[in-house]
PDB file of C-alpha atoms and ligand atoms in Angstrom:
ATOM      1  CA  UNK A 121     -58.761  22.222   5.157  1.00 48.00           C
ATOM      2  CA  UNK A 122     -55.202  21.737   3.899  1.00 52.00           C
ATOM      3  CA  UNK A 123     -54.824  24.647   1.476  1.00 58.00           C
ATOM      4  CA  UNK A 124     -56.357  27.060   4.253  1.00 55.00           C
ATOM      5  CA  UNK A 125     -54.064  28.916   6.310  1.00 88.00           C
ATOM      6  CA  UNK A 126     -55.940  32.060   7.446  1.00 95.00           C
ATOM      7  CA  UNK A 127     -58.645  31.668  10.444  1.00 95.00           C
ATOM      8  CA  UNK A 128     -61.251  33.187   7.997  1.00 95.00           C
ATOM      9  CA  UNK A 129     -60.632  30.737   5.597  1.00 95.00           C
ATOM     10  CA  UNK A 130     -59.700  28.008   8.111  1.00 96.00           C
ATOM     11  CA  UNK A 131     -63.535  28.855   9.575  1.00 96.00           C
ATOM     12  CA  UNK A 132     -64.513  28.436   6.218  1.00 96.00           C
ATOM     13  CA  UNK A 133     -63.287  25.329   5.228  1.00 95.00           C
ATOM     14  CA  UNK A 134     -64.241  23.749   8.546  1.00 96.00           C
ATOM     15  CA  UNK A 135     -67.844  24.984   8.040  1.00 97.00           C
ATOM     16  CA  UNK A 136     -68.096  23.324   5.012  1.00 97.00           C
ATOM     17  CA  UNK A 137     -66.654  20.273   6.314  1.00 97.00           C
ATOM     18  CA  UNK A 138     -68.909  19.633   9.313  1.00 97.00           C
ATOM     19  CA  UNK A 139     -71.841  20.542   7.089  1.00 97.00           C
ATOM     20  CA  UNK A 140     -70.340  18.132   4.948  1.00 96.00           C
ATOM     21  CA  UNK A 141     -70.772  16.371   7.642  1.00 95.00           C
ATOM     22  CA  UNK A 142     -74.831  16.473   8.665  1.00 93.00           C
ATOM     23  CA  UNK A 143     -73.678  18.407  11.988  1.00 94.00           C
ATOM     24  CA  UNK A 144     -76.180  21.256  12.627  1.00 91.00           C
ATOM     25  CA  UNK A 145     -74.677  24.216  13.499  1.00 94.00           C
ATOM     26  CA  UNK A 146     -71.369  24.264  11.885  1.00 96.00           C
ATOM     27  CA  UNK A 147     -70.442  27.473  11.417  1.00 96.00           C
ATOM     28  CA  UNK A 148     -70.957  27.767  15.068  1.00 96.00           C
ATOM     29  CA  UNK A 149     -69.278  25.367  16.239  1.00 97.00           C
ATOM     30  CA  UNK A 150     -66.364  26.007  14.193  1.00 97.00           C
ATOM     31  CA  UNK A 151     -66.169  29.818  15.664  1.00 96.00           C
ATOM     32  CA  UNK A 152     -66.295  27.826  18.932  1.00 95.00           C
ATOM     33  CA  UNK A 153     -63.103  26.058  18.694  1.00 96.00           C
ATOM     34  CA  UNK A 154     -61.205  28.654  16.836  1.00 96.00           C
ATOM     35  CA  UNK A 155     -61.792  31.598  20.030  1.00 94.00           C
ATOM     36  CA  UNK A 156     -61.063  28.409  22.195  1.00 92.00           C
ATOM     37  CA  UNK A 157     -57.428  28.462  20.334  1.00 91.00           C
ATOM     38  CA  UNK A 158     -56.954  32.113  20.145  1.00 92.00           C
ATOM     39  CA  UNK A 159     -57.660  32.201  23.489  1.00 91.00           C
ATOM     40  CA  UNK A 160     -60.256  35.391  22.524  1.00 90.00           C
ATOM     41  CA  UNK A 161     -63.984  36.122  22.339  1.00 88.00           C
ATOM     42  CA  UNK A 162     -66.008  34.803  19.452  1.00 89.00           C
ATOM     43  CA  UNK A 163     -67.335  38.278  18.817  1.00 89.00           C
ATOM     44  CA  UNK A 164     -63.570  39.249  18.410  1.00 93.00           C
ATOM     45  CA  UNK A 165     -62.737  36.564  16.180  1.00 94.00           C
ATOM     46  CA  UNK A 166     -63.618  39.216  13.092  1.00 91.00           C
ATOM     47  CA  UNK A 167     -60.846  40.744  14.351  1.00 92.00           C
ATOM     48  CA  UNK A 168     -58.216  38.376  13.149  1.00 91.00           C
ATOM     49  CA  UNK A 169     -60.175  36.796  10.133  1.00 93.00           C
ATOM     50  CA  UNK A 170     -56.808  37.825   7.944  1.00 93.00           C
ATOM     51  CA  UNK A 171     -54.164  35.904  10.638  1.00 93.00           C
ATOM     52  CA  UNK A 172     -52.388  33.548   9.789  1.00 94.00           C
ATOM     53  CA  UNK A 173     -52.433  30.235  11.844  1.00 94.00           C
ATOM     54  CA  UNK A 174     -49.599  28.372  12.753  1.00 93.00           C
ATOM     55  CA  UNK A 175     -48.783  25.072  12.053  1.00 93.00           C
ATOM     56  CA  UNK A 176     -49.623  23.933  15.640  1.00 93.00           C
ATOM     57  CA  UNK A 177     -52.675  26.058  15.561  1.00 94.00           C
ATOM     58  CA  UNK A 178     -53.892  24.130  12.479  1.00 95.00           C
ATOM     59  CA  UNK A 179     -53.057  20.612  13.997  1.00 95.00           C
ATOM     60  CA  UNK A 180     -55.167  21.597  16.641  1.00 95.00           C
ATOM     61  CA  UNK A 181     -58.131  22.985  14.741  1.00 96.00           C
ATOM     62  CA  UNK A 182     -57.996  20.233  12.481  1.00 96.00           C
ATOM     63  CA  UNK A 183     -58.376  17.699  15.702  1.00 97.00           C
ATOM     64  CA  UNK A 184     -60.959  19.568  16.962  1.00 97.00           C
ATOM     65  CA  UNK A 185     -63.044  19.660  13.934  1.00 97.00           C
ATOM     66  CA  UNK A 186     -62.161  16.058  13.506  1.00 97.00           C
ATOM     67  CA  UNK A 187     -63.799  15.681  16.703  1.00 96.00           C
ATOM     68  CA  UNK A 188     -67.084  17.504  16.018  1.00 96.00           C
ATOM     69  CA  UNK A 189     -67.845  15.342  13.228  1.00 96.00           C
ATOM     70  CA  UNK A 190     -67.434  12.234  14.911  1.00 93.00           C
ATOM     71  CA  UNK A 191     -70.758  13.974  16.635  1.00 92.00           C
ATOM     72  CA  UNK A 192     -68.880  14.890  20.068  1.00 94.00           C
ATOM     73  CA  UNK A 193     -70.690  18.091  21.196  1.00 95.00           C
ATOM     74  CA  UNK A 194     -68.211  21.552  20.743  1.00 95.00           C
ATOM     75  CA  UNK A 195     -68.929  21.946  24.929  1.00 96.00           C
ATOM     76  CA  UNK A 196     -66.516  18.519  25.540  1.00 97.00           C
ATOM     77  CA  UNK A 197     -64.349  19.390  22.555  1.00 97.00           C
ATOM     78  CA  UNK A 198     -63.374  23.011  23.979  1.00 95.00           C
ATOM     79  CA  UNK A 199     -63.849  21.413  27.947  1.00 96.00           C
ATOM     80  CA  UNK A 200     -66.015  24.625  29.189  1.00 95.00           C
ATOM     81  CA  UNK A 201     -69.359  26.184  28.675  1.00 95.00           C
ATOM     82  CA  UNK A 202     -71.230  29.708  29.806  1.00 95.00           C
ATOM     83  CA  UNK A 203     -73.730  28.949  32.903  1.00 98.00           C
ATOM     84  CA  UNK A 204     -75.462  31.947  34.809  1.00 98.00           C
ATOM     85  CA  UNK A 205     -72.300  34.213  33.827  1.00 97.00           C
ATOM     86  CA  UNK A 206     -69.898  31.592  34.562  1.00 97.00           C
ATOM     87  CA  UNK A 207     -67.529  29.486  32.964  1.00 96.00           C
ATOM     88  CA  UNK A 208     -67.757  25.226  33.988  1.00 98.00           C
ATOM     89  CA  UNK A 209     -65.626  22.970  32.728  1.00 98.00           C
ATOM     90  CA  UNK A 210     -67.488  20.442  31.393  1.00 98.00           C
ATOM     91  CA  UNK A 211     -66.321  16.577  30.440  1.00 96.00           C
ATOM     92  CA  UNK A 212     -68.385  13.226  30.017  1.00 95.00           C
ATOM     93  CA  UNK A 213     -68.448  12.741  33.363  1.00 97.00           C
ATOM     94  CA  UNK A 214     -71.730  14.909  33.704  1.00 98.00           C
ATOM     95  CA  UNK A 215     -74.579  16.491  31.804  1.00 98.00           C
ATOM     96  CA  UNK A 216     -73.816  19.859  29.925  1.00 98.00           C
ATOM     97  CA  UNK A 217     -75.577  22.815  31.682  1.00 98.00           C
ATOM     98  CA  UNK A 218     -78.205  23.798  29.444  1.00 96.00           C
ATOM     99  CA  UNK A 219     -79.814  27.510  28.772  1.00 94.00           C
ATOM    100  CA  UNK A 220     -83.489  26.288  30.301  1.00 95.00           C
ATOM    101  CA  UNK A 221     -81.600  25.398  33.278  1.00 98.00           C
ATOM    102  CA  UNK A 222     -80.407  28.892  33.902  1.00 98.00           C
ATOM    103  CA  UNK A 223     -84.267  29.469  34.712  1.00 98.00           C
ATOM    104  CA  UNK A 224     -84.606  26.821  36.904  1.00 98.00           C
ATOM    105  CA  UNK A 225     -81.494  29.240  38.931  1.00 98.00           C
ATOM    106  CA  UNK A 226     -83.153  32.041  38.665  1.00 97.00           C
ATOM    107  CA  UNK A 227     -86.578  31.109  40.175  1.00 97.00           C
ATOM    108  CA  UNK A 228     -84.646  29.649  43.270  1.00 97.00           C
ATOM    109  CA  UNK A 229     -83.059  32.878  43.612  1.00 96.00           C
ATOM    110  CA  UNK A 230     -86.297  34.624  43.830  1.00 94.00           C
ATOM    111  CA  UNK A 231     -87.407  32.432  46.444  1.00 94.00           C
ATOM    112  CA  UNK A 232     -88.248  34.397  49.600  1.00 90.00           C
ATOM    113  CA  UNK A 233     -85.486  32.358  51.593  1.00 90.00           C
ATOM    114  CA  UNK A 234     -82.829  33.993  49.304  1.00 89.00           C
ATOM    115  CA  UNK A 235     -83.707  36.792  48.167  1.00 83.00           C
ATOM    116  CA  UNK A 236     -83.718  40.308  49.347  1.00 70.00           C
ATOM    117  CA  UNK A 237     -81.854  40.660  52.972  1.00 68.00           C
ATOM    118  CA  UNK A 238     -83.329  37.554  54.920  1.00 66.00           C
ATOM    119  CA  UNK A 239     -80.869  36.653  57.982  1.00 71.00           C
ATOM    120  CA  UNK A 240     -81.684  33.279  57.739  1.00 78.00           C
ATOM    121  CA  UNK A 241     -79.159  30.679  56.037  1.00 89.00           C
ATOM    122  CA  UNK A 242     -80.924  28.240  54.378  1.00 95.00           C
ATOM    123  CA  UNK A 243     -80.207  24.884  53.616  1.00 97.00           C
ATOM    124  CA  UNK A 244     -80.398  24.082  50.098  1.00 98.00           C
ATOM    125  CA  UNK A 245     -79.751  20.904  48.299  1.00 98.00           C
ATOM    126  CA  UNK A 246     -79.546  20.166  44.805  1.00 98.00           C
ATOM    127  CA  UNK A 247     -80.428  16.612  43.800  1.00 98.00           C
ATOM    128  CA  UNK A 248     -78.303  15.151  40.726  1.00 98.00           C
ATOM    129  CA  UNK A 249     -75.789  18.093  40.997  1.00 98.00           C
ATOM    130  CA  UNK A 250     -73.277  16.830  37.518  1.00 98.00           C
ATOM    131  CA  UNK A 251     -71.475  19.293  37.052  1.00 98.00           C
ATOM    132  CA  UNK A 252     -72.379  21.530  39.742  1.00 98.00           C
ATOM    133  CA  UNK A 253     -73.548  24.509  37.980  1.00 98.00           C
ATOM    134  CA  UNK A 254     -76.721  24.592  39.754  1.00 98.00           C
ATOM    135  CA  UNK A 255     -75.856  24.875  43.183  1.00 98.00           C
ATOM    136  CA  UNK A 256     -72.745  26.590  42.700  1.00 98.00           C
ATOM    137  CA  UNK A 257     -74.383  29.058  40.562  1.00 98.00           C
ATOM    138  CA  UNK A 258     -76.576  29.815  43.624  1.00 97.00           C
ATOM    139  CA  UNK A 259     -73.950  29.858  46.473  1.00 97.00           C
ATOM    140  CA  UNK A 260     -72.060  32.587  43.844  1.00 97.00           C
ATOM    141  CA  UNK A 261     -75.155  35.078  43.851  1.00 95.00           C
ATOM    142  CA  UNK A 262     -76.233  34.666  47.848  1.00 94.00           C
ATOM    143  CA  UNK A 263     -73.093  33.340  49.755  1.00 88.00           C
ATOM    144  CA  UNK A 264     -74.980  33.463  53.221  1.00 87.00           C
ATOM    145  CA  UNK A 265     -76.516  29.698  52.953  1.00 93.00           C
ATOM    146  CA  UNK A 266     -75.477  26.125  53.484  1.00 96.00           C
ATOM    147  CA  UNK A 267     -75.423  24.562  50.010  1.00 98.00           C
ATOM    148  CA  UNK A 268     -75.178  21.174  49.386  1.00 98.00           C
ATOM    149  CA  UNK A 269     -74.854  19.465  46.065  1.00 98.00           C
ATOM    150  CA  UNK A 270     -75.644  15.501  45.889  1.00 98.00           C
ATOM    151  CA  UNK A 271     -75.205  12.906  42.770  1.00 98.00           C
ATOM    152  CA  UNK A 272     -75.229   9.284  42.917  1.00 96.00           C
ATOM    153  CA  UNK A 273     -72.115   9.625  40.063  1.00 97.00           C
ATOM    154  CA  UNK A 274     -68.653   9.752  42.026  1.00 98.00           C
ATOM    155  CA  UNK A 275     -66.864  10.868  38.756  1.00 98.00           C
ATOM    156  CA  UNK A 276     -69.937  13.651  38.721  1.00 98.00           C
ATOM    157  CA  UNK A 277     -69.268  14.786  42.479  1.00 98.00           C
ATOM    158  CA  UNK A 278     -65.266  14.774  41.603  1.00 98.00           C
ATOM    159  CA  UNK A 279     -65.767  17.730  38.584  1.00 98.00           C
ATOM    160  CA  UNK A 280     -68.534  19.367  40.827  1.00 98.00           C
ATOM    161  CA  UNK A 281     -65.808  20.107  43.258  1.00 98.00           C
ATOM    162  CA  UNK A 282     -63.425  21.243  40.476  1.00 98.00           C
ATOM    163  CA  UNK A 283     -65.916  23.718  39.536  1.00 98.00           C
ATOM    164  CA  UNK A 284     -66.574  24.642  42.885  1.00 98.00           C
ATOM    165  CA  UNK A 285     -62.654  25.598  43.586  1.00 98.00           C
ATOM    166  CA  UNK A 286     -62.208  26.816  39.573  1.00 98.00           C
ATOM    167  CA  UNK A 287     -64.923  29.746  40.506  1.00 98.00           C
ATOM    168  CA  UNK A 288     -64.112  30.350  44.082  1.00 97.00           C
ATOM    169  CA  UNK A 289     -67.092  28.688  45.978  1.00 97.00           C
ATOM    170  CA  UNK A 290     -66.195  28.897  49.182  1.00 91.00           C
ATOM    171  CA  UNK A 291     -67.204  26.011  52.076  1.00 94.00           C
ATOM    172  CA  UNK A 292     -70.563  26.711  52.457  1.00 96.00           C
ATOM    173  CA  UNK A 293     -70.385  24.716  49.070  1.00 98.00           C
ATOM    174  CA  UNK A 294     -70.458  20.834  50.056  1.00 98.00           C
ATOM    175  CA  UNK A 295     -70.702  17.851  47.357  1.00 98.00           C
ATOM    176  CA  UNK A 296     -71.585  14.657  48.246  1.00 98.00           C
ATOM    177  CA  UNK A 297     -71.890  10.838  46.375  1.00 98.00           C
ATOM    178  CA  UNK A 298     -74.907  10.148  47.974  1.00 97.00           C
ATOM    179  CA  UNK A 299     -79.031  10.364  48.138  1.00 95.00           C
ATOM    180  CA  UNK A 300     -81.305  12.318  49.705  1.00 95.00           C
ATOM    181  CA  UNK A 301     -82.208  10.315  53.099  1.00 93.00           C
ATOM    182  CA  UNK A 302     -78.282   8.596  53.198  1.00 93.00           C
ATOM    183  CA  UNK A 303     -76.905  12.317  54.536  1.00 93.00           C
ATOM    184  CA  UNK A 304     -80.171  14.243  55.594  1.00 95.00           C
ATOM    185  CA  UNK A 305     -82.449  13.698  58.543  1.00 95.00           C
ATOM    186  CA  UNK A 306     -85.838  14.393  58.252  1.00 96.00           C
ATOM    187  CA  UNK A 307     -87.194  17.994  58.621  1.00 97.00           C
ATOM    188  CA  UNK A 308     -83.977  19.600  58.145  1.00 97.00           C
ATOM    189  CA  UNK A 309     -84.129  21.466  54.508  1.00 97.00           C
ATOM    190  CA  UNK A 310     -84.817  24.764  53.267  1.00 97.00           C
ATOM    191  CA  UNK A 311     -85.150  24.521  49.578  1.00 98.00           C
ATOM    192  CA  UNK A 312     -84.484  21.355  47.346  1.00 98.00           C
ATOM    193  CA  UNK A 313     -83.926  21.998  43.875  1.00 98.00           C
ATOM    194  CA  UNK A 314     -83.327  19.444  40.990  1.00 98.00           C
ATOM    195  CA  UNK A 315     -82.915  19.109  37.321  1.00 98.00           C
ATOM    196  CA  UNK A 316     -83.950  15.443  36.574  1.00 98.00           C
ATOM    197  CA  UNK A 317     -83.475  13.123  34.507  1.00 97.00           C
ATOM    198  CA  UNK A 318     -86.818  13.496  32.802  1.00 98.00           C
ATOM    199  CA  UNK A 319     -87.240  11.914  29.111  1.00 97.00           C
ATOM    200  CA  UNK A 320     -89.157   8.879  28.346  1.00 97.00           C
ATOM    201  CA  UNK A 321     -86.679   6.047  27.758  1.00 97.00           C
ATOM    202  CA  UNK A 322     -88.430   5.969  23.748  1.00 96.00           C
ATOM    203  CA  UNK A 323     -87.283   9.497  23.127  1.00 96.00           C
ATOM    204  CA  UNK A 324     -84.433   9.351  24.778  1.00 96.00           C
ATOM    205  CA  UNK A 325     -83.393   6.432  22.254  1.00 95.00           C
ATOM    206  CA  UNK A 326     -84.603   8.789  19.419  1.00 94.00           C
ATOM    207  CA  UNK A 327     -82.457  11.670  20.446  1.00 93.00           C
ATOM    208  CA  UNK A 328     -79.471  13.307  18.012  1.00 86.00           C
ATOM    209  CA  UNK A 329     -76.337  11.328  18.439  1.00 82.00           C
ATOM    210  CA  UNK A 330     -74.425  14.311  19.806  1.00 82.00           C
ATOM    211  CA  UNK A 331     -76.484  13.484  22.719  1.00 90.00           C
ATOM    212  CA  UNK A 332     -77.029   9.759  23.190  1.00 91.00           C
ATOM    213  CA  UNK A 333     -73.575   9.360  22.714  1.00 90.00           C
ATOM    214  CA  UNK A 334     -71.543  11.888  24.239  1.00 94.00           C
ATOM    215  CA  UNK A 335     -73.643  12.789  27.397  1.00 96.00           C
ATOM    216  CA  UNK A 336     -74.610  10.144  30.586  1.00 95.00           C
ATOM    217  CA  UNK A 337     -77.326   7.949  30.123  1.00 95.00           C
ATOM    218  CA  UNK A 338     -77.994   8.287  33.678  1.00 95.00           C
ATOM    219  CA  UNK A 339     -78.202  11.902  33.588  1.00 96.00           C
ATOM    220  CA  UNK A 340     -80.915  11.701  30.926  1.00 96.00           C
ATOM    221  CA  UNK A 341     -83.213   9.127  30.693  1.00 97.00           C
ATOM    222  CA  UNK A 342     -85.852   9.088  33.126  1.00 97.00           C
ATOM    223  CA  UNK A 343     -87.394   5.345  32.836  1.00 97.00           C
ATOM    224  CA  UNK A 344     -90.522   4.295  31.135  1.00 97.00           C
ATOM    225  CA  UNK A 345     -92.802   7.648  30.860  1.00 96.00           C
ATOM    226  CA  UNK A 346     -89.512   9.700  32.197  1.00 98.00           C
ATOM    227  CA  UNK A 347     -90.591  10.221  35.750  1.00 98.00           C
ATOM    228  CA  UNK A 348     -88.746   7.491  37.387  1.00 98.00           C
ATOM    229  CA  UNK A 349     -86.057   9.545  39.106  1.00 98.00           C
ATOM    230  CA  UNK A 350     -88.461  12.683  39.510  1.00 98.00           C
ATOM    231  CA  UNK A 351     -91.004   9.874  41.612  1.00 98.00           C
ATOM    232  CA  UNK A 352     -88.058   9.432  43.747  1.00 98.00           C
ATOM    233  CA  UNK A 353     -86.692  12.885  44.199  1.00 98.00           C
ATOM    234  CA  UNK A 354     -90.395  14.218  45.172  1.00 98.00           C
ATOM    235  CA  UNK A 355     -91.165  12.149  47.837  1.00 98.00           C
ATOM    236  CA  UNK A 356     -87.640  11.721  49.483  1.00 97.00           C
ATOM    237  CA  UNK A 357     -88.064  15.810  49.585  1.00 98.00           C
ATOM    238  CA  UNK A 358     -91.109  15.617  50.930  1.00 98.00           C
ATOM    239  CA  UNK A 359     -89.255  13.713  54.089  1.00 97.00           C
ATOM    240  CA  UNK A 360     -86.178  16.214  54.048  1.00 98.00           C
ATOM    241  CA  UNK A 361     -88.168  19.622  53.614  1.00 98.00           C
ATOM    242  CA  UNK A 362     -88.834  21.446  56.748  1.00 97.00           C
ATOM    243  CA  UNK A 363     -92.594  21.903  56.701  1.00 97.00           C
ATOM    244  CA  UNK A 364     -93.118  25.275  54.168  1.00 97.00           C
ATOM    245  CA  UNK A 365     -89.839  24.343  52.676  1.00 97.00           C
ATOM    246  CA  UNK A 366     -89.363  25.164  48.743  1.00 98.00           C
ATOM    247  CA  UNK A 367     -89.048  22.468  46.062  1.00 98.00           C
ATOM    248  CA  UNK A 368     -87.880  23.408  42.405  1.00 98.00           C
ATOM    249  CA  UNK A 369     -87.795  21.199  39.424  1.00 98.00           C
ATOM    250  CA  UNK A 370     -87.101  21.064  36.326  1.00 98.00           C
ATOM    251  CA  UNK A 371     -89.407  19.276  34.042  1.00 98.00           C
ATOM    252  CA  UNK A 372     -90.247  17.248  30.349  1.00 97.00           C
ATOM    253  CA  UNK A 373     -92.797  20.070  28.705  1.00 95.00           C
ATOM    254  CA  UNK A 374     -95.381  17.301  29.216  1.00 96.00           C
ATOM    255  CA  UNK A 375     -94.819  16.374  32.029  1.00 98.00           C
ATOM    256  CA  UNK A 376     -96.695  19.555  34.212  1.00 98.00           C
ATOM    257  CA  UNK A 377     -99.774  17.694  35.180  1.00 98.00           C
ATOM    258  CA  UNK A 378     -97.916  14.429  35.924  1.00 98.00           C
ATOM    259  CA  UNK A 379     -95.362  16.056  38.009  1.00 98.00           C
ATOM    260  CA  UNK A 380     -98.220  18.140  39.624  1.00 98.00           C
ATOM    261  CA  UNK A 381    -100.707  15.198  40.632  1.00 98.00           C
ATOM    262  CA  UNK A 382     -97.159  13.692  42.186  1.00 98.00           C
ATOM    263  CA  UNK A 383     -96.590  16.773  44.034  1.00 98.00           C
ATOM    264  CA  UNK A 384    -100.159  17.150  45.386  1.00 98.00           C
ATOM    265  CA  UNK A 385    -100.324  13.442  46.490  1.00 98.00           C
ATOM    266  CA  UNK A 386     -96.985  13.875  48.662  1.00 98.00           C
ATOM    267  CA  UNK A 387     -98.210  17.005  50.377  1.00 98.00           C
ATOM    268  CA  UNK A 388     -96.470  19.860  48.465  1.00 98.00           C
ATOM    269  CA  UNK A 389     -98.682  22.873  48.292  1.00 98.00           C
ATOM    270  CA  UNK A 390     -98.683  26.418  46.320  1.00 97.00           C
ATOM    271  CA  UNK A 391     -97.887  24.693  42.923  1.00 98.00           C
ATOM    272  CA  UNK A 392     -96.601  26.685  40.112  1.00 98.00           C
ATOM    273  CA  UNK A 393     -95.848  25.629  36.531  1.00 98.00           C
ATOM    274  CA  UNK A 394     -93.461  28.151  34.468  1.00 97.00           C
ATOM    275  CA  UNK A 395     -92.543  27.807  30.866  1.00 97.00           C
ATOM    276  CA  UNK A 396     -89.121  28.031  29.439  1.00 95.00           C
ATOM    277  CA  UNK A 397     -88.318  30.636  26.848  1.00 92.00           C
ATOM    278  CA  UNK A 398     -89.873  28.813  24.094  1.00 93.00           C
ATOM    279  CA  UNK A 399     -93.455  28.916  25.715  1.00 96.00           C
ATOM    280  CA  UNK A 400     -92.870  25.118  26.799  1.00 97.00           C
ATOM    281  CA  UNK A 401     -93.972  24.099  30.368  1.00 97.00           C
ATOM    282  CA  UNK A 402     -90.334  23.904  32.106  1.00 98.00           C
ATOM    283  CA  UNK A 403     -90.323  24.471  35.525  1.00 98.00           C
ATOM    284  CA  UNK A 404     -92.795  23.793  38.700  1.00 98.00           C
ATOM    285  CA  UNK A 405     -92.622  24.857  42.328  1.00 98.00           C
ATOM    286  CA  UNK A 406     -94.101  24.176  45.333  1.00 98.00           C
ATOM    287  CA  UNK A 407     -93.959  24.213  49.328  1.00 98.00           C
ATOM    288  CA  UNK A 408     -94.364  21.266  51.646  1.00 98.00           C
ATOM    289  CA  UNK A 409     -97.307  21.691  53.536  1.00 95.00           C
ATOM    290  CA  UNK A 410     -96.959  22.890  57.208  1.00 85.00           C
TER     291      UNK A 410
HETATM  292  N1  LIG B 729     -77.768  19.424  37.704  1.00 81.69           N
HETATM  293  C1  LIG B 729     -77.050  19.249  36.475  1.00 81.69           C
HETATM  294  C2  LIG B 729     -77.577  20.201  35.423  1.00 81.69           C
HETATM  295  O1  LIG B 729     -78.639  20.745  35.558  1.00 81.69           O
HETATM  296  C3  LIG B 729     -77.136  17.815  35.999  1.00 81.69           C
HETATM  297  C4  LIG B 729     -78.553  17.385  35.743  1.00 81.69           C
HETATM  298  C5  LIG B 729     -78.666  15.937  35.303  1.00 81.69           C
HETATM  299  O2  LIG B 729     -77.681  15.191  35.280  1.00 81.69           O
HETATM  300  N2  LIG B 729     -79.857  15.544  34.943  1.00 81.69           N
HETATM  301  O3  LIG B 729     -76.950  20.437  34.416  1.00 81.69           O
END
């Protein structure tokens, strides 16, 4: 990268270089950094393929790229990422939001408790908030609930509150470090939603080291046949669900009729499996019984 001095040939050379590299989506990741340091869109960074980059501006790509290579994902590197039209900042304290997730979001919202004009103001908790963008996203689109966002992380809870003031939650948005039945009495939910961790410790181990080494262990590996944490989360919301209360998860893609015999056995009803956008099982619902 030391001859280059223009951002289309800066892009170029730091393509090359992470490919160099074994780091999948390079050119990508590259664009990422660059809008990050123009401070523009990466559609728009066309725009300015022929401008020249300063001196500063090159120290910085270069310790980006530098970065990247090492394996650290671009999401860290740039300290943000895109969730349900938003922008979290993101940092190794939690779990990068993920696309699939943004489902997850979306099927709460059509829940009958939020969507449409319902008076009611339902409590909803999200179990293993990280970063937030769950709950947050939801208190954004229907601001008349009580929202709650737990982790057992204290560094987690600290940037889920960051987000929460960064995009202008307002206090209906609560975080705390804590479980399920440490803040909730029984009977007292609306809707529980969750994005566990969920893969088998074996896989986990197998995963790219973008992953493994960057993101929480915690917020990814879900014990022996990955539903350690989900075990938990089901049948403490089976205690804190007002009977009829709404449970979402998100799940392993082989994990649907493990998660659903769990379900059935602590008394959630109306069971629904929905796949993510590449046809994988990814998310299932369900209401307490009552
Ligand atoms: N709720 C956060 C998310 O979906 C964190 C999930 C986790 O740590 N497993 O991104």
């Amino acid at each position: 990268m030391a001859e280059s001095k223009t951002l289309g040939e800066v892009l170029n050379a730091a393509d090359g270089y992470l490919k160099g590299k074994g780091i999948e989506n390079a050119r990508l990741i590259s664009e990422l950094l660059a809008s990050r340091l123009l401070n523009c869109r990466r559609l728009e960074l066309c725009l300015n393929f022929k401008t020249v980059l300063s001196e500063k501006q090159l120290a910085a790509m270069r310790r980006g790229i530098k970065r990247a290579a090492d394996g650290e994902p671009v999401q860290y590197i740039t300290g943000d990422t895109e969730f349900m039209g938003h922008v979290f900042k993101v940092d190794k304290r939690a779990l990068i939001p993920r696309p699939e997730t943004e489902l997850l979001v979306e099927k709460v919202l059509q829940c009958e408790l939020l969507s449409g004009k319902s008076e009611v103001h339902p409590v909803v908790v999200d179990i293993g908030t990280g970063s937030g963008c769950i709950i947050i996203s939801i208190a954004l689109a229907k601001p008349g609930g009580r929202y709650l966002g737990l982790d057992i992380s204290a560094e987690a809870i600290k940037l889920a509150q960051e987000n929460a003031a960064a995009l202008g939650a307002g206090p209906e948005v609560a975080f705390a470090c804590a479980e399920l039945p440490d803040i909730l009495d029984p009977e007292t939910v609306d809707v529980i939603v969750a994005n566990p961790p969920y893969i088998p410790t074996a896989e986990y181990k197998a995963l790219p080291v973008h992953i493994r080494d960057h993101e929480p262990t915690t917020a990814l590996d879900g014990g022996p046949d990955g539903l350690d944490v989900m075990r938990m989360i089901i049948q403490d919301s089976a205690m804190a669900l007002k009977p009829g209360g709404f449970l979402f998860l998100e799940i392993g893609h082989q994990q649907a009729g493990a998660v659903k015999t769990l379900l059935e056995e602590a008394g959630i009803r109306h069971i629904e499996t929905c796949k993510d956008l590449n046809g994988r099982d990814r998310i299932v619902t369900g209401r307490l019984a009552g």
